[in-house]
XYZ file of C-alpha atoms in Angstrom:
523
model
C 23.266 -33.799 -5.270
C 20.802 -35.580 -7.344
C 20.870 -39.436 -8.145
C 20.975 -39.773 -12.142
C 17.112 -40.566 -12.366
C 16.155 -37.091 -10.936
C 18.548 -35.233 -12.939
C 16.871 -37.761 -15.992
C 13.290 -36.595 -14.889
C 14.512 -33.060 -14.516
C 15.786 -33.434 -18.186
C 12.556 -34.859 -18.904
C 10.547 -31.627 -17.497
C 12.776 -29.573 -19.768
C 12.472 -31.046 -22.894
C 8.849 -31.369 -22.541
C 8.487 -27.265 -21.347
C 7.305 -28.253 -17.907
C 7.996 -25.945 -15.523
C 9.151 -27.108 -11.782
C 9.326 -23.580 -10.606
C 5.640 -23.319 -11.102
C 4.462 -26.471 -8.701
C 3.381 -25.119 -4.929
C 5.630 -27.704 -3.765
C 8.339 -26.047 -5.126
C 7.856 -22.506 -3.776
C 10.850 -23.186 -1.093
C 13.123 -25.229 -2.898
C 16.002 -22.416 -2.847
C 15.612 -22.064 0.737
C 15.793 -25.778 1.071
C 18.558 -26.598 -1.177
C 20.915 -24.485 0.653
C 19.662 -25.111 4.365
C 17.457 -28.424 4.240
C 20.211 -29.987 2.325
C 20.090 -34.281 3.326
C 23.842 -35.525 4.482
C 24.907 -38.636 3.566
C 25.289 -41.434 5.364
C 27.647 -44.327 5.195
C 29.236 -45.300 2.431
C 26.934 -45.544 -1.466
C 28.186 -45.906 -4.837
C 26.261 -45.051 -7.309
C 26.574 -46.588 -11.130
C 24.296 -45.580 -14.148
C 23.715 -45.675 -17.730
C 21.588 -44.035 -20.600
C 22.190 -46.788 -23.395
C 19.582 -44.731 -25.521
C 18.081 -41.685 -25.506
C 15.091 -43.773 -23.663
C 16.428 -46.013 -21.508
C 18.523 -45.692 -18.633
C 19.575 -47.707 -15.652
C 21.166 -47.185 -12.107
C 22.668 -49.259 -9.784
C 23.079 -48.185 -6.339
C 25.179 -50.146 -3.075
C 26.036 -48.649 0.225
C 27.093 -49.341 3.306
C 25.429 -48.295 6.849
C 25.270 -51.084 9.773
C 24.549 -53.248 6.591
C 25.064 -54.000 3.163
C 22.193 -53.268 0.795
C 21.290 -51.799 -2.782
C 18.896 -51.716 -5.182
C 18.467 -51.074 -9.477
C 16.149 -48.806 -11.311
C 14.747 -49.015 -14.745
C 13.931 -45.374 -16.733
C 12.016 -45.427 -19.714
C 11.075 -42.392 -21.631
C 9.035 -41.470 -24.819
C 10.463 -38.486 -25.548
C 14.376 -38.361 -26.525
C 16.188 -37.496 -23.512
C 19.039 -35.387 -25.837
C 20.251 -33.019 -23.377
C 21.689 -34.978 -20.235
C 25.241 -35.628 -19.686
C 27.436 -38.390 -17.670
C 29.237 -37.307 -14.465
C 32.183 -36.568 -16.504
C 30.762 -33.574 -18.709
C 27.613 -32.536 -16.840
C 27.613 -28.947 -15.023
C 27.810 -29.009 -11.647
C 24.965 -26.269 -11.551
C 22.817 -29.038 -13.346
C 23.687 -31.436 -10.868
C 23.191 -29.812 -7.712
C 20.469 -28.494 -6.182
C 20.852 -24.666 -5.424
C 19.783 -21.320 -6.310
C 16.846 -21.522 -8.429
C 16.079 -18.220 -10.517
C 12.062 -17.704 -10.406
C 10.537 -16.785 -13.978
C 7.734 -18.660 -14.645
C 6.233 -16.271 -17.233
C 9.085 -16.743 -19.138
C 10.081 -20.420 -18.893
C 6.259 -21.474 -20.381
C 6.430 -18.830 -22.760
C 5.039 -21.283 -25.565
C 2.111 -22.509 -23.554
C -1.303 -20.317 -23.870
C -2.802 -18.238 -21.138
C -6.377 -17.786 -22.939
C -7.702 -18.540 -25.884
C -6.874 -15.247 -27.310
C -3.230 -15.964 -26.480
C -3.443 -19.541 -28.316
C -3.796 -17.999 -31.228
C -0.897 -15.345 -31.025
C 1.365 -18.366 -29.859
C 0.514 -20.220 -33.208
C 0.905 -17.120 -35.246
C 4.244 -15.952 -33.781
C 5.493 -19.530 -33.239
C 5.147 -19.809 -37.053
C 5.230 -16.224 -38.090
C 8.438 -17.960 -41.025
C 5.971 -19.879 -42.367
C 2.588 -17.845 -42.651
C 2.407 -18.293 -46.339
C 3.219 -22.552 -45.998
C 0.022 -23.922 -44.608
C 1.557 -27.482 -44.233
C 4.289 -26.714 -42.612
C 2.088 -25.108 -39.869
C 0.253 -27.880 -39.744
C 2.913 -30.230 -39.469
C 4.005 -28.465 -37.100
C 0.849 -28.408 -34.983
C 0.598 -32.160 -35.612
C 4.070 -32.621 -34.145
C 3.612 -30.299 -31.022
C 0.427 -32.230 -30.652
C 1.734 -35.512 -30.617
C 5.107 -34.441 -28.478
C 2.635 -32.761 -25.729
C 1.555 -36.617 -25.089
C 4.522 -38.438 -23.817
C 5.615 -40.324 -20.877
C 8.152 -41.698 -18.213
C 8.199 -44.790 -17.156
C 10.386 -45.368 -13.422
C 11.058 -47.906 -11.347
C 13.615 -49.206 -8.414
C 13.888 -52.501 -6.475
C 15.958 -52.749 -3.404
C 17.490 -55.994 -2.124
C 17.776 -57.329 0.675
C 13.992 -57.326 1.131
C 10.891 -56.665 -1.309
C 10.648 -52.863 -1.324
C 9.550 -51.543 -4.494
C 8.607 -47.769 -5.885
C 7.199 -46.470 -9.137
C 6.635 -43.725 -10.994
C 4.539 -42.882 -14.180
C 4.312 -39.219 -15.595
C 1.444 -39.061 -18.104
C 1.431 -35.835 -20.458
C -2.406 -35.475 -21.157
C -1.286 -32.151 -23.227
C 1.427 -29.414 -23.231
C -0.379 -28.385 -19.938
C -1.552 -31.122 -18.087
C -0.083 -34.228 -17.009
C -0.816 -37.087 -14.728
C 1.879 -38.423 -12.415
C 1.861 -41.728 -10.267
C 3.542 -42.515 -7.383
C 3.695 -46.129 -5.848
C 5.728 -47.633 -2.477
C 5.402 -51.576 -2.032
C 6.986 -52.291 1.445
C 5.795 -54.928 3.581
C 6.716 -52.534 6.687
C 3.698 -50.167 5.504
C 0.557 -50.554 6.127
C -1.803 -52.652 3.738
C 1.913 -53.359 2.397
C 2.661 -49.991 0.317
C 0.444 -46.892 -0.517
C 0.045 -44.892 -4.087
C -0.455 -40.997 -5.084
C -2.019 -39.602 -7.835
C -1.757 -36.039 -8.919
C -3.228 -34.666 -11.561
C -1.494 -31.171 -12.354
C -2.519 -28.231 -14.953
C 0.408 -25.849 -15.285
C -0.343 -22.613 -17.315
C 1.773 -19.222 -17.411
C -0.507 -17.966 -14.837
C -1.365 -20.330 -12.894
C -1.391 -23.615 -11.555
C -4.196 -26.214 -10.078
C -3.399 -29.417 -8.756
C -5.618 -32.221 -7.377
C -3.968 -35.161 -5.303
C -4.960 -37.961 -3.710
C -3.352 -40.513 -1.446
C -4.289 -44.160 -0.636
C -2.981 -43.491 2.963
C -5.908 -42.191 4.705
C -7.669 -41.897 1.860
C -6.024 -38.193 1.582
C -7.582 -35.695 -0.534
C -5.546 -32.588 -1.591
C -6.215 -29.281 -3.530
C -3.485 -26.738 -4.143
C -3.482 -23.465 -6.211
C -0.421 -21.092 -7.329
C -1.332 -18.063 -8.975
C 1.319 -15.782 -10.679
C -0.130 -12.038 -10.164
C 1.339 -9.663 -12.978
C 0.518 -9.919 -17.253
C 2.938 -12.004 -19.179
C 2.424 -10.743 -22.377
C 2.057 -7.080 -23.109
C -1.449 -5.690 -24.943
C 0.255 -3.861 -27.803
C 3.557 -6.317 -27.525
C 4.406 -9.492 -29.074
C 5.652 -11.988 -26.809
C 8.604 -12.336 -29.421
C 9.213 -8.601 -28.377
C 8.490 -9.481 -24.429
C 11.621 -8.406 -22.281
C 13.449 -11.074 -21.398
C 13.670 -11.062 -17.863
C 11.002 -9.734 -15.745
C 13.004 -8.268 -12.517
C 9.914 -8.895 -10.340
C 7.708 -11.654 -10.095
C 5.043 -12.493 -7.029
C 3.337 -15.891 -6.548
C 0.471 -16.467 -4.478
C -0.524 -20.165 -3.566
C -2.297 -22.205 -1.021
C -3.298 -26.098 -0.572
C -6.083 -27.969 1.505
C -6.111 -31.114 2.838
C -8.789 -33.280 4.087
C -8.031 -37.151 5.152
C -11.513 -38.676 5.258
C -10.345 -41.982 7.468
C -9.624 -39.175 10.402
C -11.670 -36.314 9.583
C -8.913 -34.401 9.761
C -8.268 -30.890 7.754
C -5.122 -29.136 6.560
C -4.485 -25.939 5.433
C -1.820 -23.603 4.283
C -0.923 -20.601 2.028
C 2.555 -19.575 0.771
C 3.631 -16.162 -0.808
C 7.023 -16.210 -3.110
C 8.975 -12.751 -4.171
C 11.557 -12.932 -6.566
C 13.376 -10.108 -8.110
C 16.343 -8.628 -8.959
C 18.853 -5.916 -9.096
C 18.669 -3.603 -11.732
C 22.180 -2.327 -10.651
C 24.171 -5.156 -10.264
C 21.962 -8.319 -11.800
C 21.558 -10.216 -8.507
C 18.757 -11.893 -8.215
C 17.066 -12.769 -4.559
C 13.686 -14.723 -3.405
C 12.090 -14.131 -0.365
C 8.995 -16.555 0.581
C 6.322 -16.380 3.487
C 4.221 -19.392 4.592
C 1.725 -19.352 7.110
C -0.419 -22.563 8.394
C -3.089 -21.484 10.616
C -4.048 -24.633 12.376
C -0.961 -25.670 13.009
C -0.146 -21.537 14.008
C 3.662 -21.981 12.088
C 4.994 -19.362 10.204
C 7.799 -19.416 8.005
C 9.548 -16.535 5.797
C 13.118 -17.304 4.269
C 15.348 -14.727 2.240
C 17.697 -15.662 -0.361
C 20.100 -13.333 -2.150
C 22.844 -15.070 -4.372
C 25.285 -12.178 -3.322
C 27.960 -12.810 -6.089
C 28.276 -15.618 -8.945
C 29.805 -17.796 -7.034
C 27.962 -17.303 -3.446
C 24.155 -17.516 -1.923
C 23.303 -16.921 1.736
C 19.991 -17.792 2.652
C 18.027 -16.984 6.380
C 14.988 -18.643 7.705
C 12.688 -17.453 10.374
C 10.240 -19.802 12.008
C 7.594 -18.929 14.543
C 4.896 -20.163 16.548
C 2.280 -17.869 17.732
C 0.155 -20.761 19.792
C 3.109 -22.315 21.829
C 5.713 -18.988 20.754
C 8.478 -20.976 19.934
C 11.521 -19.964 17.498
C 14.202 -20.444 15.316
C 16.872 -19.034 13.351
C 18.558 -21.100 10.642
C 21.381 -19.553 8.223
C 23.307 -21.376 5.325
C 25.353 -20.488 2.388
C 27.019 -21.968 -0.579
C 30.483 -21.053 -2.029
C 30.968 -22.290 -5.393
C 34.868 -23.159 -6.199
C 36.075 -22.391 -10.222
C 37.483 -25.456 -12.323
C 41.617 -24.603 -13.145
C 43.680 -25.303 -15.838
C 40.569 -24.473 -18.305
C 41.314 -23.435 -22.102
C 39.602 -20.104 -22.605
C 38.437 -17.863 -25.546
C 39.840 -14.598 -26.534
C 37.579 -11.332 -25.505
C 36.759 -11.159 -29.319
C 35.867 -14.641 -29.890
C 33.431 -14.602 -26.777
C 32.131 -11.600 -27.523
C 31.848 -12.874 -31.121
C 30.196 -16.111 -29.771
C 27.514 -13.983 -27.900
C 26.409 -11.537 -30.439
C 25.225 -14.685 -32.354
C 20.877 -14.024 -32.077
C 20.481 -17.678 -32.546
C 22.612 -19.239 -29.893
C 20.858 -21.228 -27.568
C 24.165 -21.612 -24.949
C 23.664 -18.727 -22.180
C 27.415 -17.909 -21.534
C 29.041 -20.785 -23.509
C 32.469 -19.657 -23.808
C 34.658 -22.147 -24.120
C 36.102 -24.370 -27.009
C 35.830 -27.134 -28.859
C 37.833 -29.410 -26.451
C 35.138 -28.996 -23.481
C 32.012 -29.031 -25.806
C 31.048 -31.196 -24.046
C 30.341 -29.922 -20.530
C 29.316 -26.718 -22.107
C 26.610 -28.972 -24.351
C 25.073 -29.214 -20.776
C 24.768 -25.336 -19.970
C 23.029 -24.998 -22.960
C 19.944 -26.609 -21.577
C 19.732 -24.295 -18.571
C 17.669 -21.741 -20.226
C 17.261 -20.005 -23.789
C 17.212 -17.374 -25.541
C 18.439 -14.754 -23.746
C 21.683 -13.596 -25.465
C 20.981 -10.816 -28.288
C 23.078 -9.232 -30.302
C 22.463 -5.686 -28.726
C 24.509 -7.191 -25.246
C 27.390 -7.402 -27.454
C 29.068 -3.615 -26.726
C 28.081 -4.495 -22.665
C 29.729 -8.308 -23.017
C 33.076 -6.573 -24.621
C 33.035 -4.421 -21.274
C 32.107 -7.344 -19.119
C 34.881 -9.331 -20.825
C 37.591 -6.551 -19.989
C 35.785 -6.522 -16.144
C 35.886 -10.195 -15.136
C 38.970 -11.704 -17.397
C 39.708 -13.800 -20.039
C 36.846 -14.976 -22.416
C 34.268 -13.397 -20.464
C 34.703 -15.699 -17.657
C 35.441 -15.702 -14.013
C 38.652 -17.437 -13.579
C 39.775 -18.761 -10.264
C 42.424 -15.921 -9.471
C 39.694 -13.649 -9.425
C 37.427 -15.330 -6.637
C 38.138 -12.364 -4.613
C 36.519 -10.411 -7.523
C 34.064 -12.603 -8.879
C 31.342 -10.466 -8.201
C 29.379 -8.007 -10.378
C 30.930 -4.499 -8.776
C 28.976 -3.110 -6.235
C 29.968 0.651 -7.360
C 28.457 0.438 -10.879
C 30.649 2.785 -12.189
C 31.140 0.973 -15.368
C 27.392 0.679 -15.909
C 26.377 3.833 -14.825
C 28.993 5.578 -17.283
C 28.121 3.400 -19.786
C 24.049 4.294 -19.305
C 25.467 8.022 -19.070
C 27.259 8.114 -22.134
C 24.539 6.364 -23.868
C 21.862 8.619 -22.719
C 24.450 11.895 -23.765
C 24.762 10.369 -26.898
C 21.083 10.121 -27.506
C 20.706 13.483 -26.277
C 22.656 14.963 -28.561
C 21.463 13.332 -31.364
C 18.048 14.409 -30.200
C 18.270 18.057 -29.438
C 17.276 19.234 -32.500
C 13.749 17.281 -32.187
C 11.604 19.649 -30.631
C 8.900 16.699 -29.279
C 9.732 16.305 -25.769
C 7.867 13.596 -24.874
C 9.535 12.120 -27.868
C 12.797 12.640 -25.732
C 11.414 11.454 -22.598
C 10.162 7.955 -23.568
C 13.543 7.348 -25.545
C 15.283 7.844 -22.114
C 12.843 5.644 -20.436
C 13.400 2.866 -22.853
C 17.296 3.728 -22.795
C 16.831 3.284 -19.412
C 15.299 -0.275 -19.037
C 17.541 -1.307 -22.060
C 20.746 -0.540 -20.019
C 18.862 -2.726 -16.952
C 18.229 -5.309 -19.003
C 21.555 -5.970 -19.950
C 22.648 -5.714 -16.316
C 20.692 -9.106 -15.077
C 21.420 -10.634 -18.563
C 25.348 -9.854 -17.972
C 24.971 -11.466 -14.488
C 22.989 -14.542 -15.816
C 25.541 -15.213 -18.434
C 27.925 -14.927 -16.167
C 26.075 -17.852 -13.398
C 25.705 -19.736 -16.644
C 29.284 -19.435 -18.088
C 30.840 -19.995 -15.272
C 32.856 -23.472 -14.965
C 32.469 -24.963 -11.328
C 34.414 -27.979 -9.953
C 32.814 -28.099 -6.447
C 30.420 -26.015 -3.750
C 30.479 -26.080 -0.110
C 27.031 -25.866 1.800
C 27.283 -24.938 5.212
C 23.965 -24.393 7.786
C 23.288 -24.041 11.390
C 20.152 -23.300 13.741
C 20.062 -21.687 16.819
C 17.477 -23.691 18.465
C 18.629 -27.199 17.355
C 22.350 -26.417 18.187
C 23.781 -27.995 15.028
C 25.887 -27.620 12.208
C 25.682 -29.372 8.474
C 28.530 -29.257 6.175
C 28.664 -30.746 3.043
C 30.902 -30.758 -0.223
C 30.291 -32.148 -3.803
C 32.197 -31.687 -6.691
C 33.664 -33.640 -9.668
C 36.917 -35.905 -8.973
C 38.065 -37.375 -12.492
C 35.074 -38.908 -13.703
C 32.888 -39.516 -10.455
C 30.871 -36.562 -8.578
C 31.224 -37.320 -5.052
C 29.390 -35.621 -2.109
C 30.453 -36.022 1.272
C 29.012 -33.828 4.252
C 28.863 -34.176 8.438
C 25.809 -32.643 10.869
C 27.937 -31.614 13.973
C 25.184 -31.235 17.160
C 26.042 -30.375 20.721
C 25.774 -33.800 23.461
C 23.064 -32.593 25.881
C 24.646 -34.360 28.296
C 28.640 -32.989 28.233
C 27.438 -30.093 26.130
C 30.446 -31.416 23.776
C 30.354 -31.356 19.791
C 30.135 -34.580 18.167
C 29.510 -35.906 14.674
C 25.955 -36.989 14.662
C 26.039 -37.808 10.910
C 28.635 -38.869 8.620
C 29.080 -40.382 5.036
C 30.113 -39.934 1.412
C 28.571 -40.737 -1.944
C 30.449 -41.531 -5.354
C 28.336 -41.522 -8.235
C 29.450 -42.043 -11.787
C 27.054 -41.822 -15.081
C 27.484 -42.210 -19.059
């Protein structure tokens, strides 16, 4: 579970169109969310507050062998509009979990050359070609919101332990972040990292460097594929790509030690054109350390993920075989539309809430889903919504009787009749055109429509979808243990409590190696 100043940075990242996905640090964080996950330990209580849409502040106490705390400071100069307290924020947005990979999508305003730059500006603004001012006040404002900052910082008592942060937005695409430890248990009393980061559509180059051993880092992600079409608008772009493939790799080189790193990283995400389920699989390799690492991660139905992780060691030959999976549990006693006013509520071109079905009285919580991504509802889903609607229940919405059905159906019947009858329909409308290839394209674009709507159905369906808690189990084979963790919302507080369960190598007995709960509480 995140503390309240990362899910306040993460806020941060989306309101200034930065995309996480796109960092080389980030290129396992599915696989680590659901088998990497941290358990807590002791007893911490967590209290915070945004008393503007700038400033917010935390204060944490817990509770393990002794009593200690600390209290942060956020500052930001942006508006932080879209976060939530514990009470109304979605448990998706609080959690770290499946992450669904589209990184030619999420930075679809930022330019990939400067032939691109200009088609941004002209189809950013295409309302207002004939209203030069407006552009330009609108050029003047992106210009001047591409520039802003975060300020962070956290004290801890007992003791003089401090940490910083500063994120620097040099422009839409480049920012500067700073991170700084005092602690007089560190060497020359704290240490400080600088990274300077340019994140495009395509690509991404970072350069880092670290006070500790005067470390020097380069790292590179490179998405392969086109993100805009030659003859296509990116207004007109498809809206999910089912396959994307990233390519990245860093170096290292600490000049104190002489001492090199290297290591490269591959990333596959895709997904089903059948059923809408989207999976990642990821291969790292470090040669001078001889590890290799591949994960796969399918989120097998809207309310489940199971993830795998194979390491290997080809100088010393050593193993391992870690497996984890997360259940998501539905929220009860929940006021839901009618199929009509859902489907109503999607067919609306402007609505910027993927799968926000519910009504006035939890606005709120659904306020929150509406930041998860954008503009990917149209109103030609609205005939496959109405079917979705009769599929999964009331309002479009998975309700917690149907967790033994809460997946999209493996037999696609419905789709595939649905695809049938609309290709027989457009076949007999055809048949009197006597252009074949005329014929054969329609199909082909009847064809990708009908998959589209698939993995948007399933999306809306992740993003409608009103959780209360998840349970995160994961073991490995070679390590002989066993986390479990649960987090959820109880009244106003999300707690998170979890255990790691290890075998004694002494009486070969299971015993609770790690144990503790969280309560954190935010408005």
């Amino acid at each position: 579970m995140y503390t309240y100043m990362e899910y306040l940075q993460k806020c941060f990242f989306k309101t200034t169109n930065w995309n996480e996905d796109n960092i080389f640090s980030n290129i396992n964080a599915t696989s680590q969310a659901i088998l990497d996950f941290p358990i807590p330990n002791g007893l911490k209580v967590d209290s915070s507050s945004k008393t503007t849409d700038y400033l917010a502040s935390s204060f944490t106490l817990s509770n393990f062998h002794l009593i200690n705390g600390s209290l942060a400071y956020l500052y930001s100069l942006c508006p932080l509009t879209n976060t939530m307290g514990t009470k109304d924020v979605s448990l998706q947005d609080a959690i770290a979990g499946f992450r669904i990979i589209e990184p030619m999508i999420t930075l679809r305003n930022q330019p990939v050359g400067p032939k691109t730059k200009k088609l941004r500006y002209s189809n950013k603004y295409n309302n207002n070609n004939n209203n030069n001012k407006n552009i330009n006040n609108k050029k003047y404002a992106m210009k001047k919101d591409s520039r802003n900052s975060l300020l962070y910082g956290r004290m801890y008592f007992p003791g003089s332990a401090l940490e910083a942060m500063v994120i620097k937005r040099i422009n839409e695409n480049t920012q500067l972040l700073v991170k700084c430890v005092s602690n007089p248990h560190l060497e020359r009393n704290g240490t400080m990292i600088v990274y300077l980061q340019n994140n495009t559509m395509k690509y991404l180059r970072e350069l880092i460097y670290s006070t500790n051993e005067s470390l020097i880092g380069l790292r590179f992600l490179y998405n392969l594929g086109n993100p805009i079409t030659k003859n296509i608008s990116p207004a007109l772009a498809p809206k999910f790509d089912n396959s994307v493939v990233s390519v990245g790799t860093e170096l290292w080189f600490a000049a104190r030690t002489m001492s090199p790193g290297l290591s490269t990283a591959l990333r596959y995400s895709t997904r089903s054109t059948s059923t809408g389920k989207p999976l990642t699989m990821t291969l790292a390799v470090n040669p001078i350390l001889g590890h290799i690492s591949s994960t796969y991660t399918v989120k097998t139905s809207v309310a489940s993920t199971f993830c795998s992780k194979y390491d290997f060691n080809f100088f010393s030959y050593a193993s391992n075989l870690s497996l984890g999976f997360e259940l998501y549990s539905y929220a009860r006693n929940k006021n839901y539309l009618s199929p009509v006013e859902s489907s109503m509520m999607l067919e609306q071109p402007t609505a910027t809430v993927p799968g926000s079905l519910h009504n006035q009285a939890t606005k709120p919580r659904r306020e929150s889903q509406r930041q998860k991504s954008e503009d990917y509802i149209s109103s030609s889903d609205s005939d496959y919504t109405r079917m979705q609607v009769k599929e999964f229940g009331p309002g479009g919405r998975i309700t917690s009787e149907q967790k033994s059905n809460d997946r999209l159906p493996n037999k696609v019947s419905p789709i595939q009749n649905k695809r049938d009858r609309g290709r027989e329909h457009f076949t007999n409308s055809s048949s009197n055109n006597s252009n074949s290839n005329i014929n054969s394209n329609a199909n082909t674009n009847l064809d990708a429509a009908f998959e589209e709507k698939v993995t948007t159905a399933f999306q809306n369906l992740v993003n409608a979808s009103d959780f209360s808690s998840v349970v995160k189990v994961s073991t490995s084979l070679r390590d002989k243990t066993v986390k479990l963790l649960w987090e959820g919302r109880v009244k106003d507080f999300l707690v998170s409590t979890g255990a790691r369960i290890a075998i004694n190598p002494v009486t070969n007995a299971p015993e609770f190696s790690k144990f503790g709960i969280n309560f954190s509480y935010a408005f």
